[in-house]
Amino acid sequence: MGSPQITEFTPMFHEMKTSLYNARNTSYPPAPRNVDDVIIEGIWSKTLNGELFLLHKLKHPIFGTLESLKQLSESDHGHLFFDGTFKSCPNPFYQLYSVHSVNNELSTPKLFTLLPDKKGPTYISVLNSILNLCHTNDICLNPKFVTIDFEQAAINSIKLVFPNTIVKGCNFHFNKCIYTKLQELGFQSAFIDKKSSDMNEINVRNLYKKTCALAFMPPQEISNLWVLIMDEYQDIDNIGEFYDYATNTWIDNDPLFDYTLWNYFDFKSLRTSNNLEGWHPRLNNDLHNVVHPHFYLFIRSIQNDHAYNSAILSRHLKTGALPPRKKLFVNRNARLQNLEERFKQKTLTLDEYLTKVSQLIGIKKY
């Protein structure tokens, strides 16, 4: 028998099915060959119910509604999530960049923008366009936190446009970076059979977990703990290049990404943007999993997505029902909080705290 939360949302899907998935079969206009050829007008510039959807044209179209802007300004804890993806971005653009907020504990995308590249000036232009849209409509957008992937140009741009905002790198993507580097350096076999009894592979897996666990350690202890971790696993074959990568990228005195971006010790808001990970498959499915889809198919898909998310949020505000969260994530977060409190109360030593947190780090194929 399904959970009550799933059952509550089932009627909503059937109510929305006609408008979202059986929308009239529109003949798409020719796809633009370059950015200058892009024309967005008529039904393509509006939501499915006829509301203005194209908020900004020029070199980076921004799709959303005035209500979307208002919801960004009202996000829980003042926390926004920025996300870039490439697979679902239509030609002639390079990247789909979305802005998400959490309203009454429900995370949904609010703005969709198409970018010609991923350069700093482009990000700055987009962010300023969003700010100008808010100012024009008497909306104050001043996020307390922004969570983002580890992309330097985007991070620097957010800090420039929102100087009072705390920028945090997504913990999910921090773990992914560590995992990917170990894969690149030839340690794939350690992750293929997670129950392998080969001592070298066991040590690689434990090194991965303890490196990821540094994200939850007191900032002033990170450097010393990293030295101890390197010493503990120094016998791993050919591990030196990974140590150099981790030191230069995350831990050194002047790393590529300062610990303030990726460390979550004593952080009370959300640590990860993996609430977005469920959104990506839904959008890709609506695009028939086509890489770089037809331009107007893409617009129809984000129109569908906007209608779907608006209906979910409306239903949630009326009933208070939330889509069920995965029990694994709920339990893991509770255990992380419990371990941090025990460490603060000095019932766990620093070494015990590191070890127990590392045991909560899962190994998955990213």
Tab-separated table of C-alpha atoms in Angstrom, residues 52-258:
chain	number	residue	atom	x	y	z
A	52	LEU	CA	3.924	36.001	-19.211
A	53	PHE	CA	6.771	33.452	-19.076
A	54	LEU	CA	9.621	35.111	-20.996
A	55	LEU	CA	10.926	37.647	-18.480
A	56	HIS	CA	14.089	38.613	-20.361
A	57	LYS	CA	15.124	38.230	-24.005
A	58	LEU	CA	18.459	39.404	-25.451
A	59	LYS	CA	21.461	37.028	-25.314
A	60	HIS	CA	20.265	34.936	-22.369
A	61	PRO	CA	16.491	34.309	-22.314
A	62	ILE	CA	15.088	34.023	-18.788
A	63	PHE	CA	11.859	32.070	-18.310
A	64	GLY	CA	9.719	32.335	-15.205
A	65	THR	CA	6.868	34.386	-13.800
A	66	LEU	CA	6.544	37.336	-11.463
A	67	GLU	CA	5.289	34.875	-8.858
A	68	SER	CA	8.493	32.881	-9.405
A	69	LEU	CA	10.570	35.957	-8.578
A	70	LYS	CA	8.508	36.561	-5.445
A	71	GLN	CA	8.986	32.952	-4.329
A	72	LEU	CA	12.753	33.272	-4.795
A	73	SER	CA	12.746	36.219	-2.409
A	74	GLU	CA	10.738	34.181	0.134
A	75	SER	CA	12.809	30.986	0.028
A	76	ASP	CA	13.129	29.141	3.349
A	77	HIS	CA	16.194	30.291	5.330
A	78	GLY	CA	16.925	32.756	2.496
A	79	HIS	CA	18.513	29.810	0.669
A	80	LEU	CA	18.672	29.535	-3.145
A	81	PHE	CA	20.124	26.811	-5.356
A	82	PHE	CA	21.777	27.486	-8.720
A	83	ASP	CA	22.259	24.647	-11.163
A	84	GLY	CA	23.858	24.304	-14.594
A	85	THR	CA	23.162	21.415	-16.956
A	86	PHE	CA	24.175	20.777	-20.547
A	87	LYS	CA	22.395	17.659	-21.809
A	88	SER	CA	18.941	19.229	-21.826
A	89	CYS	CA	20.089	22.595	-23.200
A	90	PRO	CA	18.849	23.206	-26.760
A	91	ASN	CA	21.064	24.455	-29.558
A	92	PRO	CA	22.237	27.126	-30.222
A	93	PHE	CA	22.780	27.676	-26.478
A	94	TYR	CA	25.515	26.074	-24.394
A	95	GLN	CA	23.980	25.685	-20.937
A	96	LEU	CA	20.638	25.599	-19.159
A	97	TYR	CA	20.997	27.455	-15.881
A	98	SER	CA	18.188	27.193	-13.343
A	99	VAL	CA	17.465	28.903	-10.039
A	100	HIS	CA	15.593	26.943	-7.362
A	101	SER	CA	14.070	27.914	-4.044
A	102	VAL	CA	12.602	26.040	-1.103
A	103	ASN	CA	9.178	27.339	-0.113
A	104	ASN	CA	7.476	25.773	2.904
A	105	GLU	CA	10.022	22.904	2.712
A	106	LEU	CA	9.243	22.163	-0.944
A	107	SER	CA	12.058	22.644	-3.469
A	108	THR	CA	11.110	23.616	-7.032
A	109	PRO	CA	12.802	25.401	-9.959
A	110	LYS	CA	11.694	29.012	-10.343
A	111	LEU	CA	13.754	30.433	-13.222
A	112	PHE	CA	15.209	28.856	-16.356
A	113	THR	CA	17.825	30.730	-18.351
A	114	LEU	CA	19.724	29.755	-21.498
A	115	LEU	CA	23.381	30.758	-21.637
A	116	PRO	CA	25.751	30.924	-24.633
A	117	ASP	CA	28.758	29.903	-22.495
A	118	LYS	CA	29.889	29.517	-18.886
A	119	LYS	CA	32.089	32.590	-18.599
A	120	GLY	CA	32.119	35.052	-15.728
A	121	PRO	CA	30.723	38.050	-17.668
A	122	THR	CA	27.763	35.934	-18.812
A	123	TYR	CA	26.935	34.830	-15.262
A	124	ILE	CA	27.230	38.418	-14.025
A	125	SER	CA	24.929	39.641	-16.797
A	126	VAL	CA	22.302	36.997	-15.978
A	127	LEU	CA	22.408	37.679	-12.244
A	128	ASN	CA	22.097	41.417	-12.807
A	129	SER	CA	19.163	40.807	-15.158
A	130	ILE	CA	17.424	38.795	-12.429
A	131	LEU	CA	18.116	41.542	-9.881
A	132	ASN	CA	16.773	44.188	-12.255
A	133	LEU	CA	13.610	42.162	-12.828
A	134	CYS	CA	13.110	41.979	-9.069
A	135	HIS	CA	13.749	45.694	-8.536
A	136	THR	CA	11.374	46.632	-11.363
A	137	ASN	CA	8.631	44.625	-9.649
A	138	ASP	CA	9.380	45.837	-6.091
A	139	ILE	CA	10.788	42.464	-5.051
A	140	CYS	CA	13.789	42.371	-2.710
A	141	LEU	CA	16.123	39.532	-3.664
A	142	ASN	CA	18.925	39.282	-1.120
A	143	PRO	CA	19.639	35.594	-0.459
A	144	LYS	CA	21.418	34.614	2.720
A	145	PHE	CA	22.807	31.415	1.169
A	146	VAL	CA	23.377	30.160	-2.362
A	147	THR	CA	24.335	26.540	-2.997
A	148	ILE	CA	26.106	25.852	-6.266
A	149	ASP	CA	28.356	23.390	-8.089
A	150	PHE	CA	32.107	23.878	-7.827
A	151	GLU	CA	32.515	26.151	-10.834
A	152	GLN	CA	34.850	29.050	-10.170
A	153	ALA	CA	33.379	31.530	-12.682
A	154	ALA	CA	29.865	31.080	-11.285
A	155	ILE	CA	31.052	31.265	-7.670
A	156	ASN	CA	32.987	34.489	-8.276
A	157	SER	CA	30.036	36.026	-10.128
A	158	ILE	CA	27.578	35.277	-7.316
A	159	LYS	CA	29.959	36.771	-4.753
A	160	LEU	CA	30.296	39.904	-6.879
A	161	VAL	CA	26.578	40.447	-7.511
A	162	PHE	CA	25.463	39.300	-4.025
A	163	PRO	CA	28.349	40.443	-1.774
A	164	ASN	CA	26.454	39.694	1.451
A	165	THR	CA	25.483	36.156	0.434
A	166	ILE	CA	27.234	33.066	1.811
A	167	VAL	CA	28.103	30.827	-1.138
A	168	LYS	CA	28.296	27.102	-0.418
A	169	GLY	CA	29.393	24.292	-2.683
A	170	CYS	CA	27.019	21.343	-2.852
A	171	ASN	CA	28.128	18.466	-0.602
A	172	PHE	CA	26.867	15.924	-3.144
A	173	HIS	CA	29.137	17.456	-5.776
A	174	PHE	CA	32.070	17.657	-3.344
A	175	ASN	CA	31.860	13.891	-2.875
A	176	LYS	CA	31.468	13.468	-6.624
A	177	CYS	CA	34.670	15.449	-7.255
A	178	ILE	CA	36.630	13.204	-4.879
A	179	TYR	CA	35.169	10.052	-6.426
A	180	THR	CA	35.787	11.220	-9.998
A	181	LYS	CA	39.439	12.081	-9.320
A	182	LEU	CA	40.097	8.637	-7.831
A	183	GLN	CA	38.482	7.123	-10.920
A	184	GLU	CA	40.608	9.270	-13.238
A	185	LEU	CA	43.771	8.176	-11.435
A	186	GLY	CA	43.102	4.485	-12.026
A	187	PHE	CA	41.412	3.348	-8.811
A	188	GLN	CA	38.193	2.187	-10.517
A	189	SER	CA	38.506	-1.395	-9.279
A	190	ALA	CA	38.142	-0.279	-5.658
A	191	PHE	CA	34.593	0.880	-6.422
A	192	ILE	CA	33.440	-1.902	-8.756
A	193	ASP	CA	33.287	-4.540	-6.028
A	194	LYS	CA	32.552	-2.669	-2.818
A	195	LYS	CA	33.006	-5.869	-0.796
A	196	SER	CA	36.405	-6.683	-2.260
A	197	SER	CA	38.819	-8.034	0.367
A	198	ASP	CA	41.886	-6.690	-1.442
A	199	MET	CA	43.639	-4.531	1.168
A	200	ASN	CA	44.704	-1.879	-1.333
A	201	GLU	CA	41.104	-1.492	-2.540
A	202	ILE	CA	39.755	-1.419	1.026
A	203	ASN	CA	42.192	1.376	1.830
A	204	VAL	CA	41.159	3.341	-1.285
A	205	ARG	CA	37.501	3.144	-0.258
A	206	ASN	CA	38.293	4.216	3.299
A	207	LEU	CA	40.465	7.059	2.002
A	208	TYR	CA	37.560	8.241	-0.143
A	209	LYS	CA	35.174	8.166	2.826
A	210	LYS	CA	37.508	9.981	5.209
A	211	THR	CA	38.332	12.639	2.616
A	212	CYS	CA	34.612	13.262	2.114
A	213	ALA	CA	34.084	13.302	5.890
A	214	LEU	CA	36.371	16.344	6.176
A	215	ALA	CA	33.363	18.382	5.027
A	216	PHE	CA	31.817	17.832	8.475
A	217	MET	CA	34.909	18.426	10.614
A	218	PRO	CA	35.713	21.651	12.517
A	219	PRO	CA	37.453	23.962	10.008
A	220	GLN	CA	40.459	24.571	12.249
A	221	GLU	CA	41.134	20.818	12.363
A	222	ILE	CA	40.986	20.101	8.612
A	223	SER	CA	44.696	20.535	7.812
A	224	ASN	CA	45.888	18.383	10.708
A	225	LEU	CA	43.317	15.694	9.976
A	226	TRP	CA	44.358	15.622	6.329
A	227	VAL	CA	47.983	15.036	7.320
A	228	LEU	CA	46.864	12.125	9.514
A	229	ILE	CA	44.708	10.699	6.705
A	230	MET	CA	47.596	10.865	4.220
A	231	ASP	CA	49.844	9.130	6.713
A	232	GLU	CA	47.252	6.425	7.440
A	233	TYR	CA	46.878	5.498	3.762
A	234	GLN	CA	50.401	6.174	2.501
A	235	ASP	CA	50.827	2.513	1.518
A	236	ILE	CA	48.171	2.711	-1.222
A	237	ASP	CA	49.930	2.133	-4.536
A	238	ASN	CA	50.488	5.334	-6.570
A	239	ILE	CA	48.365	7.498	-4.287
A	240	GLY	CA	50.653	10.549	-4.374
A	241	GLU	CA	48.899	12.272	-7.278
A	242	PHE	CA	45.553	12.105	-5.476
A	243	TYR	CA	47.130	13.608	-2.359
A	244	ASP	CA	48.499	16.472	-4.478
A	245	TYR	CA	45.081	17.028	-6.073
A	246	ALA	CA	43.184	17.093	-2.767
A	247	THR	CA	45.758	19.345	-1.096
A	248	ASN	CA	45.882	21.880	-3.934
A	249	THR	CA	42.157	21.849	-4.695
A	250	TRP	CA	40.568	21.735	-1.243
A	251	ILE	CA	42.944	21.912	1.716
A	252	ASP	CA	46.097	24.004	1.170
A	253	ASN	CA	46.455	27.532	2.566
A	254	ASP	CA	45.401	28.937	-0.814
A	255	PRO	CA	43.412	26.131	-2.477
A	256	LEU	CA	41.288	26.342	-5.606
A	257	PHE	CA	38.174	26.048	-3.413
A	258	ASP	CA	38.437	27.437	0.101
